[in-house]
């Protein structure tokens, strides 16, 4: 390594010596110039000028004789002078009326929507804002009563009688504006409190106002909680049956929804009679729902299973099983096997299906979800059936 360093230093020295011996020209220093080409190392102080920053003064570059002198005649053409007549046209003067619309320039201001627009529906943005402010003022009045309804009886003094008066007062404030409240975060909570703390007559009045919007409430982000409480606090069995009947008409569509499926599961788990539960399961079978009800009425067995129905009418077996197979596949793919209602449908399908290949395929797709099936009686039956169909490796 030391030898290499010495060689590189020696090469640098040789290059410097070659450059000094063969260079032709002058090199500038602070005190003058040295001519290497002639061999004269004397400092030529005559060519050195301190006024030029240490560089020699070159007279040849100071002034170019061949360069044309400045022609004063062409410097300024008076014929092309500024024409004052064309400088400003008074006929096209500044129009103050069209100069600036102050309403467009300020931040936060919007032009009103035209009639038939997407958001306007014939109303301007200010009119829409006023409508929203009316609803917000309504909610502000109701929040006071809502906070009182959340208090315990021992903290209120007079107890339940005072809560019924608060519910009556709140119902008078709302009037017919239930639709403006049921889809909002705070509005649906206020109506839940009215249903919970009101008397049976007050509960029935509130539910009669909102039962027409039951399907829409089930699909809302906040209102689906109100749909659950509406079924739970319904004062009469007739009103609960009416809500179930409305939901059963669209149950196969609603069960696929993120929020509506939670409401259907809540209603199924809160329903006491097996007859009403079986009706919710039969509603999935579409047009065969009426045939199942007729068969249940003729046999006087309200809990008739799908296998017994197909045994009585074998000509419908292929069509019914094909339809139910598609329903089961969709429910499993959506991850809804945790619901007890879906478990009851799968249980019916397993009991009625004779093709082992299809059952093994279903067991293979649901083998990782078996723990979620253990919450209900039908789910436990499905878990046992799949456990028997799976191989030794999957069982372990």
Short mmCIF file of C-alpha atoms in Angstrom, two decimals:
data_model
loop_
_atom_site.label_atom_id
_atom_site.label_comp_id
_atom_site.label_asym_id
_atom_site.label_seq_id
_atom_site.Cartn_x
_atom_site.Cartn_y
_atom_site.Cartn_z
CA UNK A 1 0.00 0.00 0.00
CA UNK A 2 2.85 2.42 0.87
CA UNK A 3 4.60 1.59 -2.41
CA UNK A 4 1.44 2.42 -4.38
CA UNK A 5 1.09 5.76 -2.61
CA UNK A 6 4.70 6.63 -3.33
CA UNK A 7 4.28 5.77 -7.02
CA UNK A 8 1.17 7.98 -7.35
CA UNK A 9 2.95 10.94 -5.68
CA UNK A 10 5.95 10.49 -7.96
CA UNK A 11 3.74 10.51 -11.06
CA UNK A 12 2.13 13.78 -9.93
CA UNK A 13 5.54 15.37 -9.46
CA UNK A 14 6.67 14.26 -12.95
CA UNK A 15 3.55 15.76 -14.55
CA UNK A 16 4.13 19.10 -12.82
CA UNK A 17 7.76 19.23 -13.97
CA UNK A 18 6.75 18.40 -17.57
CA UNK A 19 4.14 21.14 -17.51
CA UNK A 20 6.64 23.76 -16.30
CA UNK A 21 9.26 22.82 -18.91
CA UNK A 22 6.94 22.66 -21.96
CA UNK A 23 4.36 25.35 -21.22
CA UNK A 24 4.32 28.43 -23.44
CA UNK A 25 2.54 31.53 -22.21
CA UNK A 26 2.26 33.67 -19.14
CA UNK A 27 1.00 32.95 -15.66
CA UNK A 28 -0.46 35.76 -13.54
CA UNK A 29 0.56 36.38 -9.96
CA UNK A 30 -0.38 39.12 -7.56
CA UNK A 31 2.87 41.00 -8.20
CA UNK A 32 3.17 40.60 -12.01
CA UNK A 33 3.56 38.08 -14.83
CA UNK A 34 6.22 35.42 -15.47
CA UNK A 35 7.03 34.23 -18.98
CA UNK A 36 7.78 30.48 -18.96
CA UNK A 37 8.23 30.02 -22.72
CA UNK A 38 11.26 32.31 -23.08
CA UNK A 39 12.90 31.09 -19.90
CA UNK A 40 12.88 34.64 -18.46
CA UNK A 41 11.68 34.43 -14.87
CA UNK A 42 11.81 38.15 -14.21
CA UNK A 43 8.63 39.84 -13.14
CA UNK A 44 7.22 42.19 -15.76
CA UNK A 45 5.73 44.92 -13.58
CA UNK A 46 4.98 47.20 -16.52
CA UNK A 47 2.12 45.00 -17.75
CA UNK A 48 0.64 44.70 -14.28
CA UNK A 49 -2.20 47.04 -13.23
CA UNK A 50 -3.44 47.12 -9.66
CA UNK A 51 -6.57 48.99 -10.72
CA UNK A 52 -7.90 45.95 -12.65
CA UNK A 53 -7.97 43.54 -9.73
CA UNK A 54 -4.50 42.05 -10.24
CA UNK A 55 -4.94 41.33 -13.97
CA UNK A 56 -2.82 42.89 -16.76
CA UNK A 57 -4.36 45.67 -18.77
CA UNK A 58 -4.96 44.73 -22.43
CA UNK A 59 -5.26 47.82 -24.68
CA UNK A 60 -6.28 45.79 -27.72
CA UNK A 61 -9.60 44.83 -26.12
CA UNK A 62 -10.41 48.20 -24.66
CA UNK A 63 -12.00 49.70 -27.78
CA UNK A 64 -13.09 48.15 -31.06
CA UNK A 65 -12.38 50.54 -33.98
CA UNK A 66 -14.41 48.52 -36.48
CA UNK A 67 -17.56 48.85 -34.40
CA UNK A 68 -20.02 51.40 -35.79
CA UNK A 69 -20.61 54.44 -33.61
CA UNK A 70 -23.96 55.23 -32.06
CA UNK A 71 -26.34 56.85 -34.57
CA UNK A 72 -28.32 59.54 -32.80
CA UNK A 73 -30.66 60.08 -35.75
CA UNK A 74 -32.11 56.57 -35.40
CA UNK A 75 -32.39 56.56 -31.65
CA UNK A 76 -35.87 58.03 -31.55
CA UNK A 77 -38.41 58.26 -34.35
CA UNK A 78 -40.64 61.27 -33.72
CA UNK A 79 -43.06 60.23 -36.45
CA UNK A 80 -43.97 57.14 -34.41
CA UNK A 81 -44.63 59.07 -31.24
CA UNK A 82 -47.40 58.33 -28.79
CA UNK A 83 -50.84 59.17 -30.22
CA UNK A 84 -52.95 60.64 -27.46
CA UNK A 85 -56.14 60.37 -29.49
CA UNK A 86 -55.91 56.58 -29.55
CA UNK A 87 -54.72 56.11 -26.01
CA UNK A 88 -58.10 56.07 -24.36
CA UNK A 89 -61.49 55.50 -25.94
CA UNK A 90 -64.13 57.26 -23.85
CA UNK A 91 -66.95 55.45 -25.66
CA UNK A 92 -65.69 52.14 -24.16
CA UNK A 93 -65.45 53.46 -20.68
CA UNK A 94 -65.62 51.41 -17.50
CA UNK A 95 -69.14 50.20 -16.78
CA UNK A 96 -69.69 50.19 -13.02
CA UNK A 97 -72.91 48.19 -13.25
CA UNK A 98 -71.04 45.20 -14.77
CA UNK A 99 -67.82 45.67 -12.92
CA UNK A 100 -67.99 43.18 -10.08
CA UNK A 101 -70.62 41.08 -8.38
CA UNK A 102 -69.82 41.23 -4.69
CA UNK A 103 -71.96 38.19 -3.88
CA UNK A 104 -69.77 35.96 -6.11
CA UNK A 105 -66.42 36.94 -4.67
CA UNK A 106 -66.95 36.35 -0.97
CA UNK A 107 -66.05 32.94 0.45
CA UNK A 108 -68.94 30.81 1.62
CA UNK A 109 -71.50 32.41 -0.73
CA UNK A 110 -73.18 30.30 -3.39
CA UNK A 111 -75.44 31.13 -6.26
CA UNK A 112 -79.02 29.91 -5.82
CA UNK A 113 -79.97 26.69 -7.59
CA UNK A 114 -82.13 26.94 -10.65
CA UNK A 115 -85.52 25.32 -10.76
CA UNK A 116 -85.35 21.61 -11.44
CA UNK A 117 -81.75 21.31 -10.25
CA UNK A 118 -80.31 18.31 -8.44
CA UNK A 119 -80.41 19.83 -4.95
CA UNK A 120 -82.69 22.82 -5.46
CA UNK A 121 -86.03 21.29 -6.47
CA UNK A 122 -87.18 24.87 -7.09
CA UNK A 123 -85.62 26.26 -3.89
CA UNK A 124 -82.56 28.41 -3.50
CA UNK A 125 -79.68 27.46 -1.21
CA UNK A 126 -80.74 30.08 1.35
CA UNK A 127 -84.27 28.64 1.45
CA UNK A 128 -82.88 25.14 1.96
CA UNK A 129 -80.66 26.44 4.74
CA UNK A 130 -83.67 28.02 6.45
CA UNK A 131 -85.53 24.70 6.30
CA UNK A 132 -82.58 22.94 7.93
CA UNK A 133 -82.42 25.61 10.60
CA UNK A 134 -86.10 25.01 11.41
CA UNK A 135 -85.38 21.32 11.98
CA UNK A 136 -82.31 22.10 14.07
CA UNK A 137 -84.34 24.50 16.23
CA UNK A 138 -86.88 21.72 16.68
CA UNK A 139 -84.15 19.34 17.80
CA UNK A 140 -82.75 21.92 20.21
CA UNK A 141 -86.12 22.14 21.96
CA UNK A 142 -86.41 18.34 22.10
CA UNK A 143 -82.90 17.81 23.46
CA UNK A 144 -83.88 19.41 26.76
CA UNK A 145 -86.70 16.89 27.26
CA UNK A 146 -84.47 14.08 25.98
CA UNK A 147 -81.85 14.78 28.66
CA UNK A 148 -84.57 14.75 31.32
CA UNK A 149 -85.94 11.43 30.04
CA UNK A 150 -82.49 9.85 30.44
CA UNK A 151 -82.44 10.73 34.15
CA UNK A 152 -83.32 8.10 36.73
CA UNK A 153 -86.63 8.20 38.59
CA UNK A 154 -85.03 8.90 41.96
CA UNK A 155 -83.28 11.96 40.50
CA UNK A 156 -86.46 13.37 38.94
CA UNK A 157 -88.64 13.53 42.06
CA UNK A 158 -92.11 12.82 40.73
CA UNK A 159 -91.02 9.74 38.79
CA UNK A 160 -92.81 8.12 35.86
CA UNK A 161 -95.70 10.59 35.74
CA UNK A 162 -93.32 13.39 34.97
CA UNK A 163 -91.71 11.34 32.16
CA UNK A 164 -95.09 10.74 30.51
CA UNK A 165 -95.70 14.51 30.62
CA UNK A 166 -92.32 15.12 28.99
CA UNK A 167 -93.22 12.63 26.24
CA UNK A 168 -96.57 14.38 25.71
CA UNK A 169 -94.87 17.76 25.49
CA UNK A 170 -92.29 16.44 23.02
CA UNK A 171 -95.00 14.89 20.81
CA UNK A 172 -96.78 18.23 20.68
CA UNK A 173 -93.57 19.97 19.64
CA UNK A 174 -92.88 17.41 16.87
CA UNK A 175 -96.38 17.44 15.41
CA UNK A 176 -96.19 15.76 11.98
CA UNK A 177 -92.42 16.18 11.49
CA UNK A 178 -91.41 12.62 12.41
CA UNK A 179 -89.95 12.04 8.96
CA UNK A 180 -87.49 14.91 9.50
CA UNK A 181 -86.16 13.25 12.68
CA UNK A 182 -86.06 9.49 12.09
CA UNK A 183 -83.04 9.54 9.74
CA UNK A 184 -80.82 11.85 11.82
CA UNK A 185 -78.33 10.88 14.47
CA UNK A 186 -79.91 12.88 17.30
CA UNK A 187 -83.47 12.81 15.98
CA UNK A 188 -83.80 9.02 15.98
CA UNK A 189 -82.43 8.90 19.55
CA UNK A 190 -85.13 11.33 20.69
CA UNK A 191 -87.89 9.18 19.15
CA UNK A 192 -86.38 6.05 20.75
CA UNK A 193 -86.66 7.76 24.13
CA UNK A 194 -90.31 8.67 23.43
CA UNK A 195 -91.14 5.05 22.55
CA UNK A 196 -89.33 3.72 25.60
CA UNK A 197 -90.65 6.10 28.30
CA UNK A 198 -94.11 6.85 26.94
CA UNK A 199 -97.35 5.15 27.94
CA UNK A 200 -98.89 2.41 25.77
CA UNK A 201 -101.16 4.96 24.10
CA UNK A 202 -98.24 7.30 23.42
CA UNK A 203 -96.13 4.42 22.08
CA UNK A 204 -98.92 3.43 19.70
CA UNK A 205 -99.30 7.03 18.47
CA UNK A 206 -95.59 7.40 17.73
CA UNK A 207 -95.36 4.00 16.02
CA UNK A 208 -98.38 4.77 13.82
CA UNK A 209 -96.52 7.83 12.54
CA UNK A 210 -93.29 5.95 11.69
CA UNK A 211 -94.46 2.44 10.70
CA UNK A 212 -94.90 3.47 7.05
CA UNK A 213 -91.15 4.22 6.88
CA UNK A 214 -90.10 0.91 8.47
CA UNK A 215 -88.30 -0.49 5.39
CA UNK A 216 -86.40 2.76 4.83
CA UNK A 217 -85.44 2.98 8.51
CA UNK A 218 -83.97 -0.53 8.40
CA UNK A 219 -81.48 0.49 5.71
CA UNK A 220 -80.37 3.74 7.39
CA UNK A 221 -77.07 4.17 9.22
CA UNK A 222 -78.68 5.55 12.39
CA UNK A 223 -82.36 4.77 11.91
CA UNK A 224 -81.95 0.98 11.98
CA UNK A 225 -81.57 1.24 15.77
CA UNK A 226 -84.95 2.96 15.85
CA UNK A 227 -86.45 0.11 13.78
CA UNK A 228 -85.25 -2.42 16.37
CA UNK A 229 -86.70 -0.42 19.28
CA UNK A 230 -89.96 0.12 17.40
CA UNK A 231 -90.51 -3.64 17.21
CA UNK A 232 -89.36 -4.27 20.77
CA UNK A 233 -91.56 -1.59 22.39
CA UNK A 234 -94.63 -2.16 20.20
CA UNK A 235 -97.48 -2.13 22.77
CA UNK A 236 -99.80 -4.69 21.10
CA UNK A 237 -99.23 -8.06 19.36
CA UNK A 238 -101.25 -6.82 16.39
CA UNK A 239 -98.80 -3.98 15.80
CA UNK A 240 -95.85 -6.40 15.99
CA UNK A 241 -97.57 -8.73 13.50
CA UNK A 242 -98.15 -5.78 11.17
CA UNK A 243 -94.44 -4.88 11.27
CA UNK A 244 -93.44 -8.52 10.64
CA UNK A 245 -95.81 -8.78 7.69
CA UNK A 246 -94.37 -5.67 6.08
CA UNK A 247 -90.81 -6.96 6.48
CA UNK A 248 -91.60 -10.51 5.27
CA UNK A 249 -92.66 -9.12 1.89
CA UNK A 250 -89.05 -8.01 1.20
CA UNK A 251 -87.06 -10.18 3.61
CA UNK A 252 -84.94 -11.93 0.95
CA UNK A 253 -83.71 -8.53 -0.28
CA UNK A 254 -83.32 -6.90 3.14
CA UNK A 255 -81.31 -9.73 4.68
CA UNK A 256 -78.46 -8.95 2.26
CA UNK A 257 -78.22 -5.38 3.52
CA UNK A 258 -75.58 -4.40 6.08
CA UNK A 259 -77.97 -2.73 8.55
CA UNK A 260 -81.29 -4.35 7.66
CA UNK A 261 -79.89 -7.84 8.35
CA UNK A 262 -79.20 -6.80 11.96
CA UNK A 263 -82.83 -5.66 12.37
CA UNK A 264 -84.19 -8.93 10.93
CA UNK A 265 -81.99 -10.98 13.24
CA UNK A 266 -83.14 -8.88 16.22
CA UNK A 267 -86.80 -9.40 15.30
CA UNK A 268 -86.30 -13.14 14.78
CA UNK A 269 -84.60 -13.55 18.17
CA UNK A 270 -87.26 -11.43 19.96
CA UNK A 271 -90.17 -13.36 18.42
CA UNK A 272 -91.53 -15.79 21.01
CA UNK A 273 -93.80 -18.13 19.02
CA UNK A 274 -92.29 -20.74 16.72
CA UNK A 275 -95.14 -20.20 14.29
CA UNK A 276 -94.09 -16.59 13.66
CA UNK A 277 -90.45 -17.63 13.33
CA UNK A 278 -91.32 -20.27 10.73
CA UNK A 279 -93.27 -17.65 8.77
CA UNK A 280 -90.11 -15.50 8.57
CA UNK A 281 -88.17 -18.52 7.27
CA UNK A 282 -90.91 -19.45 4.76
CA UNK A 283 -90.82 -15.87 3.40
CA UNK A 284 -87.41 -16.67 1.85
CA UNK A 285 -88.96 -19.33 -0.37
CA UNK A 286 -90.93 -16.78 -2.42
CA UNK A 287 -94.00 -18.14 -4.20
CA UNK A 288 -93.76 -21.45 -2.34
CA UNK A 289 -94.49 -19.57 0.89
CA UNK A 290 -98.27 -19.84 0.30
CA UNK A 291 -98.03 -23.56 -0.43
CA UNK A 292 -96.17 -24.12 2.82
CA UNK A 293 -98.84 -22.24 4.76
CA UNK A 294 -101.58 -24.30 3.10
CA UNK A 295 -99.75 -27.53 3.91
CA UNK A 296 -99.33 -26.40 7.52
CA UNK A 297 -103.05 -25.61 7.74
CA UNK A 298 -104.13 -28.98 6.27
CA UNK A 299 -101.79 -31.03 8.48
CA UNK A 300 -102.47 -28.78 11.51
CA UNK A 301 -98.73 -28.66 12.09
CA UNK A 302 -97.56 -25.05 12.33
CA UNK A 303 -93.89 -26.07 12.53
CA UNK A 304 -93.84 -28.16 9.35
CA UNK A 305 -90.33 -28.55 7.94
CA UNK A 306 -89.26 -28.13 4.35
CA UNK A 307 -88.40 -31.85 4.06
CA UNK A 308 -91.93 -32.83 5.11
CA UNK A 309 -93.42 -30.37 2.62
CA UNK A 310 -91.31 -31.75 -0.26
CA UNK A 311 -92.17 -35.29 0.75
CA UNK A 312 -95.84 -34.44 0.43
CA UNK A 313 -95.27 -32.70 -2.94
CA UNK A 314 -92.30 -34.38 -4.67
CA UNK A 315 -93.02 -32.70 -8.03
CA UNK A 316 -91.78 -29.38 -6.59
CA UNK A 317 -88.60 -30.77 -5.01
CA UNK A 318 -86.11 -29.90 -7.77
CA UNK A 319 -87.34 -26.32 -8.25
CA UNK A 320 -87.55 -25.54 -4.55
CA UNK A 321 -84.10 -26.95 -3.75
CA UNK A 322 -82.55 -25.11 -6.70
CA UNK A 323 -83.97 -21.82 -5.44
CA UNK A 324 -82.93 -22.42 -1.83
CA UNK A 325 -79.43 -23.45 -2.93
CA UNK A 326 -78.92 -20.06 -4.60
CA UNK A 327 -80.19 -18.29 -1.47
CA UNK A 328 -77.86 -20.26 0.80
CA UNK A 329 -74.83 -19.57 -1.41
CA UNK A 330 -75.50 -15.81 -1.34
CA UNK A 331 -75.99 -15.79 2.43
CA UNK A 332 -72.76 -17.72 3.04
CA UNK A 333 -70.76 -15.53 0.65
CA UNK A 334 -72.05 -12.39 2.41
CA UNK A 335 -70.85 -13.77 5.77
CA UNK A 336 -74.36 -13.88 7.29
CA UNK A 337 -74.10 -17.43 8.65
CA UNK A 338 -73.79 -15.99 12.19
CA UNK A 339 -77.51 -15.04 12.15
CA UNK A 340 -79.90 -17.58 13.66
CA UNK A 341 -82.45 -16.96 10.89
CA UNK A 342 -79.87 -17.91 8.23
CA UNK A 343 -78.92 -20.97 10.27
CA UNK A 344 -82.58 -22.08 10.23
CA UNK A 345 -82.66 -21.80 6.41
CA UNK A 346 -79.43 -23.83 6.06
CA UNK A 347 -80.88 -26.44 8.43
CA UNK A 348 -83.96 -26.82 6.21
CA UNK A 349 -81.75 -27.15 3.14
CA UNK A 350 -79.57 -29.87 4.69
CA UNK A 351 -82.59 -31.91 5.79
CA UNK A 352 -84.17 -31.73 2.32
CA UNK A 353 -81.06 -32.16 0.12
CA UNK A 354 -80.11 -35.71 -0.89
CA UNK A 355 -77.07 -34.91 -3.05
CA UNK A 356 -73.97 -35.54 -0.89
CA UNK A 357 -71.61 -33.74 -3.30
CA UNK A 358 -73.48 -30.46 -2.87
CA UNK A 359 -73.57 -30.89 0.90
CA UNK A 360 -69.82 -31.63 1.01
CA UNK A 361 -69.12 -28.51 -1.05
CA UNK A 362 -71.20 -26.41 1.37
CA UNK A 363 -69.45 -28.02 4.35
CA UNK A 364 -66.04 -27.24 2.82
CA UNK A 365 -66.94 -23.57 2.31
CA UNK A 366 -68.26 -23.18 5.88
CA UNK A 367 -65.70 -25.30 7.78
CA UNK A 368 -63.93 -22.23 9.16
CA UNK A 369 -67.23 -20.69 10.34
CA UNK A 370 -68.46 -23.63 12.41
CA UNK A 371 -67.94 -21.87 15.79
CA UNK A 372 -70.41 -19.15 14.74
CA UNK A 373 -73.13 -21.80 14.23
CA UNK A 374 -73.19 -22.94 17.86
CA UNK A 375 -75.42 -20.11 19.14
CA UNK A 376 -78.79 -21.64 18.15
CA UNK A 377 -80.45 -25.05 18.00
CA UNK A 378 -80.62 -25.14 14.19
CA UNK A 379 -77.03 -23.89 13.95
CA UNK A 380 -75.85 -26.71 16.21
CA UNK A 381 -77.60 -29.22 13.96
CA UNK A 382 -75.85 -27.72 10.90
CA UNK A 383 -72.45 -27.86 12.67
CA UNK A 384 -72.94 -31.57 13.50
CA UNK A 385 -73.94 -32.38 9.92
CA UNK A 386 -70.92 -30.57 8.45
CA UNK A 387 -68.59 -32.17 10.99
CA UNK A 388 -69.69 -35.62 9.81
CA UNK A 389 -69.24 -34.70 6.14
CA UNK A 390 -65.72 -33.26 6.51
CA UNK A 391 -62.55 -35.33 6.18
CA UNK A 392 -60.28 -36.43 9.02
CA UNK A 393 -57.83 -33.54 8.43
CA UNK A 394 -60.55 -30.88 8.57
CA UNK A 395 -62.11 -32.48 11.66
CA UNK A 396 -58.77 -32.33 13.48
#
